[in-house]
PDB file of C-alpha atoms and ligand atoms in Angstrom:
ATOM      1  CA  MET A 127     210.098 199.129 204.703  1.00 93.00           C
ATOM      2  CA  ARG A 128     210.626 197.650 201.223  1.00 93.00           C
ATOM      3  CA  PHE A 129     209.079 199.443 198.220  1.00 95.00           C
ATOM      4  CA  HIS A 130     208.365 196.786 195.643  1.00 90.00           C
ATOM      5  CA  THR A 131     205.984 198.514 193.230  1.00 97.00           C
ATOM      6  CA  ARG A 132     205.912 201.797 191.391  1.00 98.00           C
ATOM      7  CA  LYS A 133     202.812 203.297 189.742  1.00 98.00           C
ATOM      8  CA  TRP A 134     202.457 206.087 187.210  1.00 98.00           C
ATOM      9  CA  VAL A 135     199.527 208.357 187.867  1.00 98.00           C
ATOM     10  CA  LYS A 136     197.530 208.527 184.642  1.00 98.00           C
ATOM     11  CA  PRO A 137     194.453 210.565 183.585  1.00 98.00           C
ATOM     12  CA  GLU A 138     192.056 207.723 184.461  1.00 98.00           C
ATOM     13  CA  ASP A 139     193.355 207.662 188.023  1.00 98.00           C
ATOM     14  CA  LEU A 140     192.363 211.213 188.893  1.00 98.00           C
ATOM     15  CA  ASN A 141     189.494 212.601 191.004  1.00 96.00           C
ATOM     16  CA  ALA A 142     187.443 215.764 190.334  1.00 96.00           C
ATOM     17  CA  ASN A 143     190.155 217.817 191.987  1.00 95.00           C
ATOM     18  CA  GLY A 144     192.665 216.680 189.332  1.00 95.00           C
ATOM     19  CA  THR A 145     194.731 214.569 191.827  1.00 96.00           C
ATOM     20  CA  LEU A 146     195.118 210.865 192.405  1.00 97.00           C
ATOM     21  CA  PHE A 147     191.692 209.315 193.390  1.00 97.00           C
ATOM     22  CA  GLY A 148     191.894 207.792 196.852  1.00 96.00           C
ATOM     23  CA  GLY A 149     189.906 204.715 195.835  1.00 96.00           C
ATOM     24  CA  GLN A 150     192.455 204.017 193.063  1.00 97.00           C
ATOM     25  CA  LEU A 151     195.343 204.275 195.537  1.00 97.00           C
ATOM     26  CA  LEU A 152     193.557 201.943 197.996  1.00 97.00           C
ATOM     27  CA  ALA A 153     193.019 199.403 195.172  1.00 98.00           C
ATOM     28  CA  TRP A 154     196.747 199.449 194.331  1.00 98.00           C
ATOM     29  CA  ILE A 155     197.583 198.974 198.097  1.00 98.00           C
ATOM     30  CA  ASP A 156     195.146 196.140 198.427  1.00 98.00           C
ATOM     31  CA  GLU A 157     196.580 194.341 195.433  1.00 98.00           C
ATOM     32  CA  GLU A 158     200.099 194.910 196.686  1.00 98.00           C
ATOM     33  CA  ALA A 159     199.134 193.486 200.111  1.00 98.00           C
ATOM     34  CA  ALA A 160     197.503 190.442 198.481  1.00 98.00           C
ATOM     35  CA  LEU A 161     200.407 189.721 196.197  1.00 97.00           C
ATOM     36  CA  TYR A 162     202.858 190.181 199.066  1.00 97.00           C
ATOM     37  CA  SER A 163     200.832 187.783 201.267  1.00 98.00           C
ATOM     38  CA  ILE A 164     200.331 185.198 198.569  1.00 98.00           C
ATOM     39  CA  VAL A 165     204.087 185.039 198.043  1.00 96.00           C
ATOM     40  CA  GLN A 166     204.974 184.991 201.770  1.00 97.00           C
ATOM     41  CA  LEU A 167     202.311 182.463 202.727  1.00 97.00           C
ATOM     42  CA  GLU A 168     202.812 180.312 199.647  1.00 96.00           C
ATOM     43  CA  ASN A 169     198.988 180.136 199.109  1.00 97.00           C
ATOM     44  CA  PRO A 170     196.986 181.794 196.392  1.00 97.00           C
ATOM     45  CA  LYS A 171     193.858 181.891 198.540  1.00 98.00           C
ATOM     46  CA  VAL A 172     194.533 184.882 200.789  1.00 98.00           C
ATOM     47  CA  VAL A 173     191.959 187.675 201.480  1.00 98.00           C
ATOM     48  CA  THR A 174     191.918 191.065 203.023  1.00 98.00           C
ATOM     49  CA  LYS A 175     190.104 191.019 206.350  1.00 98.00           C
ATOM     50  CA  PHE A 176     190.719 194.378 207.902  1.00 98.00           C
ATOM     51  CA  MET A 177     192.316 197.788 207.166  1.00 97.00           C
ATOM     52  CA  SER A 178     192.905 200.342 209.939  1.00 96.00           C
ATOM     53  CA  GLU A 179     192.532 204.039 209.767  1.00 93.00           C
ATOM     54  CA  ILE A 180     193.719 205.540 206.532  1.00 91.00           C
ATOM     55  CA  ASN A 181     195.627 208.767 206.604  1.00 89.00           C
ATOM     56  CA  PHE A 182     195.903 210.714 203.297  1.00 93.00           C
ATOM     57  CA  MET A 183     198.793 213.042 203.944  1.00 95.00           C
ATOM     58  CA  SER A 184     199.513 214.578 200.531  1.00 96.00           C
ATOM     59  CA  ALA A 185     198.274 214.424 197.010  1.00 95.00           C
ATOM     60  CA  ALA A 186     199.748 213.092 193.747  1.00 97.00           C
ATOM     61  CA  LYS A 187     199.035 214.560 190.389  1.00 97.00           C
ATOM     62  CA  GLN A 188     199.003 213.328 186.821  1.00 97.00           C
ATOM     63  CA  GLY A 189     202.521 212.182 185.714  1.00 97.00           C
ATOM     64  CA  ASP A 190     203.812 211.632 189.215  1.00 97.00           C
ATOM     65  CA  ILE A 191     205.321 208.290 190.084  1.00 98.00           C
ATOM     66  CA  VAL A 192     204.343 206.729 193.398  1.00 98.00           C
ATOM     67  CA  GLU A 193     205.934 203.821 195.138  1.00 98.00           C
ATOM     68  CA  ILE A 194     204.098 201.394 197.424  1.00 98.00           C
ATOM     69  CA  GLY A 195     205.879 200.006 200.502  1.00 98.00           C
ATOM     70  CA  ILE A 196     204.885 196.963 202.531  1.00 97.00           C
ATOM     71  CA  ASP A 197     206.178 195.726 205.883  1.00 97.00           C
ATOM     72  CA  VAL A 198     205.212 192.867 208.073  1.00 98.00           C
ATOM     73  CA  VAL A 199     203.835 193.818 211.533  1.00 98.00           C
ATOM     74  CA  LYS A 200     203.017 190.326 212.730  1.00 98.00           C
ATOM     75  CA  PHE A 201     202.580 186.718 211.644  1.00 98.00           C
ATOM     76  CA  GLY A 202     199.435 185.406 213.347  1.00 98.00           C
ATOM     77  CA  THR A 203     198.026 181.895 213.106  1.00 98.00           C
ATOM     78  CA  SER A 204     195.922 182.299 209.934  1.00 98.00           C
ATOM     79  CA  SER A 205     196.586 186.033 209.592  1.00 98.00           C
ATOM     80  CA  LEU A 206     199.398 188.191 208.316  1.00 98.00           C
ATOM     81  CA  VAL A 207     199.381 191.780 209.524  1.00 98.00           C
ATOM     82  CA  LEU A 208     201.006 194.340 207.267  1.00 98.00           C
ATOM     83  CA  ARG A 209     201.576 198.009 207.209  1.00 98.00           C
ATOM     84  CA  SER A 210     201.798 200.164 204.108  1.00 98.00           C
ATOM     85  CA  GLU A 211     203.211 203.532 203.190  1.00 97.00           C
ATOM     86  CA  VAL A 212     203.023 205.113 199.809  1.00 98.00           C
ATOM     87  CA  ARG A 213     205.328 207.987 198.738  1.00 97.00           C
ATOM     88  CA  ASN A 214     205.555 210.337 195.871  1.00 97.00           C
ATOM     89  CA  MET A 215     208.846 209.931 194.030  1.00 95.00           C
ATOM     90  CA  MET A 216     208.626 213.371 192.526  1.00 93.00           C
ATOM     91  CA  THR A 217     207.944 215.423 195.708  1.00 94.00           C
ATOM     92  CA  ARG A 218     209.470 212.855 198.102  1.00 93.00           C
ATOM     93  CA  GLU A 219     206.370 213.379 200.326  1.00 97.00           C
ATOM     94  CA  LYS A 220     204.420 210.581 202.024  1.00 97.00           C
ATOM     95  CA  ILE A 221     201.009 210.182 200.434  1.00 97.00           C
ATOM     96  CA  ILE A 222     199.331 207.638 202.699  1.00 96.00           C
ATOM     97  CA  THR A 223     200.065 205.406 205.667  1.00 96.00           C
ATOM     98  CA  ILE A 224     198.036 202.407 206.795  1.00 97.00           C
ATOM     99  CA  ASP A 225     199.200 200.850 210.052  1.00 97.00           C
ATOM    100  CA  ASN A 226     197.250 197.591 209.991  1.00 98.00           C
ATOM    101  CA  ILE A 227     196.175 195.535 206.948  1.00 98.00           C
ATOM    102  CA  THR A 228     195.156 192.074 208.163  1.00 98.00           C
ATOM    103  CA  MET A 229     195.234 189.411 205.455  1.00 98.00           C
ATOM    104  CA  VAL A 230     193.875 185.889 206.171  1.00 98.00           C
ATOM    105  CA  ASN A 231     195.114 182.604 204.786  1.00 98.00           C
ATOM    106  CA  LEU A 232     192.289 180.386 203.630  1.00 98.00           C
ATOM    107  CA  ASP A 233     191.751 176.634 202.963  1.00 98.00           C
ATOM    108  CA  GLU A 234     189.913 175.105 200.005  1.00 97.00           C
ATOM    109  CA  ASP A 235     186.516 175.900 201.581  1.00 98.00           C
ATOM    110  CA  GLY A 236     187.342 179.551 202.213  1.00 98.00           C
ATOM    111  CA  LYS A 237     187.865 178.985 205.945  1.00 98.00           C
ATOM    112  CA  PRO A 238     190.873 180.489 207.920  1.00 98.00           C
ATOM    113  CA  LYS A 239     193.801 178.069 207.850  1.00 98.00           C
ATOM    114  CA  PRO A 240     197.007 178.267 209.885  1.00 98.00           C
ATOM    115  CA  HIS A 241     199.882 179.281 207.508  1.00 98.00           C
ATOM    116  CA  GLY A 242     202.712 178.017 209.655  1.00 97.00           C
ATOM    117  CA  LYS A 243     204.930 180.985 208.853  1.00 97.00           C
ATOM    118  CA  THR A 244     206.768 183.025 211.479  1.00 97.00           C
ATOM    119  CA  GLN A 245     209.149 185.202 209.618  1.00 95.00           C
ATOM    120  CA  ILE A 246     209.670 186.929 206.282  1.00 94.00           C
ATOM    121  CA  GLU A 247     211.202 184.668 203.626  1.00 92.00           C
ATOM    122  CA  PHE A 248     213.184 185.856 200.595  1.00 87.00           C
ATOM    123  CA  VAL A 249     213.172 184.104 197.266  1.00 78.00           C
ATOM    124  CA  GLU A 250     216.933 183.525 197.496  1.00 78.00           C
ATOM    125  CA  ASP A 251     216.440 181.624 200.748  1.00 78.00           C
ATOM    126  CA  ARG A 252     213.842 179.357 199.185  1.00 80.00           C
ATOM    127  CA  LEU A 253     215.959 178.440 196.223  1.00 76.00           C
ATOM    128  CA  GLY A 254     217.998 176.058 198.168  1.00 68.00           C
ATOM    129  CA  LYS A 255     214.912 174.147 199.651  1.00 65.00           C
TER     130      LYS A 255
HETATM  131  C1  ACO B 257     192.557 190.816 198.305  1.00 58.22           C
HETATM  132  C2  ACO B 257     191.096 191.105 198.479  1.00 58.22           C
HETATM  133  O1  ACO B 257     190.719 192.214 198.215  1.00 58.22           O
HETATM  134  S1  ACO B 257     190.056 189.928 199.110  1.00 58.22           S
HETATM  135  C3  ACO B 257     188.356 190.569 199.105  1.00 58.22           C
HETATM  136  C4  ACO B 257     187.854 191.210 200.244  1.00 58.22           C
HETATM  137  N1  ACO B 257     187.871 190.304 201.438  1.00 58.22           N
HETATM  138  C5  ACO B 257     186.948 189.327 201.618  1.00 58.22           C
HETATM  139  O2  ACO B 257     186.083 189.051 200.817  1.00 58.22           O
HETATM  140  C6  ACO B 257     187.029 188.579 202.895  1.00 58.22           C
HETATM  141  C7  ACO B 257     185.621 188.302 203.489  1.00 58.22           C
HETATM  142  N2  ACO B 257     185.710 187.783 204.803  1.00 58.22           N
HETATM  143  C8  ACO B 257     185.761 186.437 205.092  1.00 58.22           C
HETATM  144  O3  ACO B 257     185.655 185.635 204.284  1.00 58.22           O
HETATM  145  C9  ACO B 257     185.906 186.022 206.541  1.00 58.22           C
HETATM  146  O4  ACO B 257     185.730 187.138 207.402  1.00 58.22           O
HETATM  147  C10 ACO B 257     187.335 185.412 206.768  1.00 58.22           C
HETATM  148  C11 ACO B 257     187.386 184.039 206.232  1.00 58.22           C
HETATM  149  C12 ACO B 257     188.469 186.249 206.149  1.00 58.22           C
HETATM  150  C13 ACO B 257     187.713 185.380 208.319  1.00 58.22           C
HETATM  151  O5  ACO B 257     186.648 184.754 208.876  1.00 58.22           O
HETATM  152  P1  ACO B 257     186.472 184.881 210.510  1.00 58.22           P
HETATM  153  O6  ACO B 257     185.336 184.018 210.889  1.00 58.22           O
HETATM  154  O7  ACO B 257     186.564 186.308 210.947  1.00 58.22           O
HETATM  155  O8  ACO B 257     187.809 184.092 211.051  1.00 58.22           O
HETATM  156  P2  ACO B 257     188.458 184.063 212.484  1.00 58.22           P
HETATM  157  O9  ACO B 257     187.534 184.701 213.474  1.00 58.22           O
HETATM  158  O10 ACO B 257     188.810 182.621 212.613  1.00 58.22           O
HETATM  159  O11 ACO B 257     189.707 184.934 212.297  1.00 58.22           O
HETATM  160  C14 ACO B 257     190.743 184.675 211.343  1.00 58.22           C
HETATM  161  C15 ACO B 257     191.911 185.540 211.686  1.00 58.22           C
HETATM  162  O12 ACO B 257     191.512 186.857 211.305  1.00 58.22           O
HETATM  163  C16 ACO B 257     191.726 187.807 212.383  1.00 58.22           C
HETATM  164  N3  ACO B 257     190.642 188.673 212.473  1.00 58.22           N
HETATM  165  C17 ACO B 257     189.300 188.394 212.473  1.00 58.22           C
HETATM  166  N4  ACO B 257     188.646 189.544 212.554  1.00 58.22           N
HETATM  167  C18 ACO B 257     189.515 190.553 212.520  1.00 58.22           C
HETATM  168  C19 ACO B 257     189.322 191.993 212.614  1.00 58.22           C
HETATM  169  N5  ACO B 257     188.187 192.598 212.610  1.00 58.22           N
HETATM  170  N6  ACO B 257     190.485 192.690 212.512  1.00 58.22           N
HETATM  171  C20 ACO B 257     191.701 192.148 212.492  1.00 58.22           C
HETATM  172  N7  ACO B 257     191.921 190.737 212.452  1.00 58.22           N
HETATM  173  C21 ACO B 257     190.792 190.016 212.498  1.00 58.22           C
HETATM  174  C22 ACO B 257     191.718 186.800 213.596  1.00 58.22           C
HETATM  175  O13 ACO B 257     192.455 187.431 214.668  1.00 58.22           O
HETATM  176  C23 ACO B 257     192.376 185.571 213.054  1.00 58.22           C
HETATM  177  O14 ACO B 257     193.736 185.692 213.011  1.00 58.22           O
HETATM  178  P3  ACO B 257     194.737 184.522 213.575  1.00 58.22           P
HETATM  179  O15 ACO B 257     194.306 183.233 212.968  1.00 58.22           O
HETATM  180  O16 ACO B 257     196.142 184.969 213.126  1.00 58.22           O
HETATM  181  O17 ACO B 257     194.633 184.489 215.138  1.00 58.22           O
END
């Protein structure tokens, strides 16, 4: 799994328990999944369709740095299925895992559109195209 993004847990990210608010973490993951999909599918119109069971395994507190990992599970026809893991760089503990995040590639009318992709592409590989 590649960890592309780090986030710093700030006072505005906390819940009443004084730890990272789960909704904030999910927003970060959703944005990461969307950005990853837009780059991979080369289309800015990609939406989140489905997220599987979410397992919060440990908490993060103010000042902690968390890193968000994304991996491809499957390239579908219009979909891209991802998995995500977030870990705490201070404690080295896993914070959350999500095994299936299904993103859907859309056309101009907001309908599912085949993306034609079958494997992960890296920016270096695209430079020669
Ligand atoms: C980044 C963000 O936060 S985006 C904001 C939140 N998301 C949204 O607003 C999306 C709202 N939903 C929608 O607009 C519609 O449901 C759409 C356009 C995404 C999909 O429409 P559908 O009629 O379900 O499309 P359709 O049945 O053709 O399925 C499209 C793909 O999604 C997959 N899919 C559909 N339903 C599900 C589901 N429940 N779970 C997993 N995958 C699913 C299908 O398998 C298909 O994949 P494939 O083309 O690779 O075989």
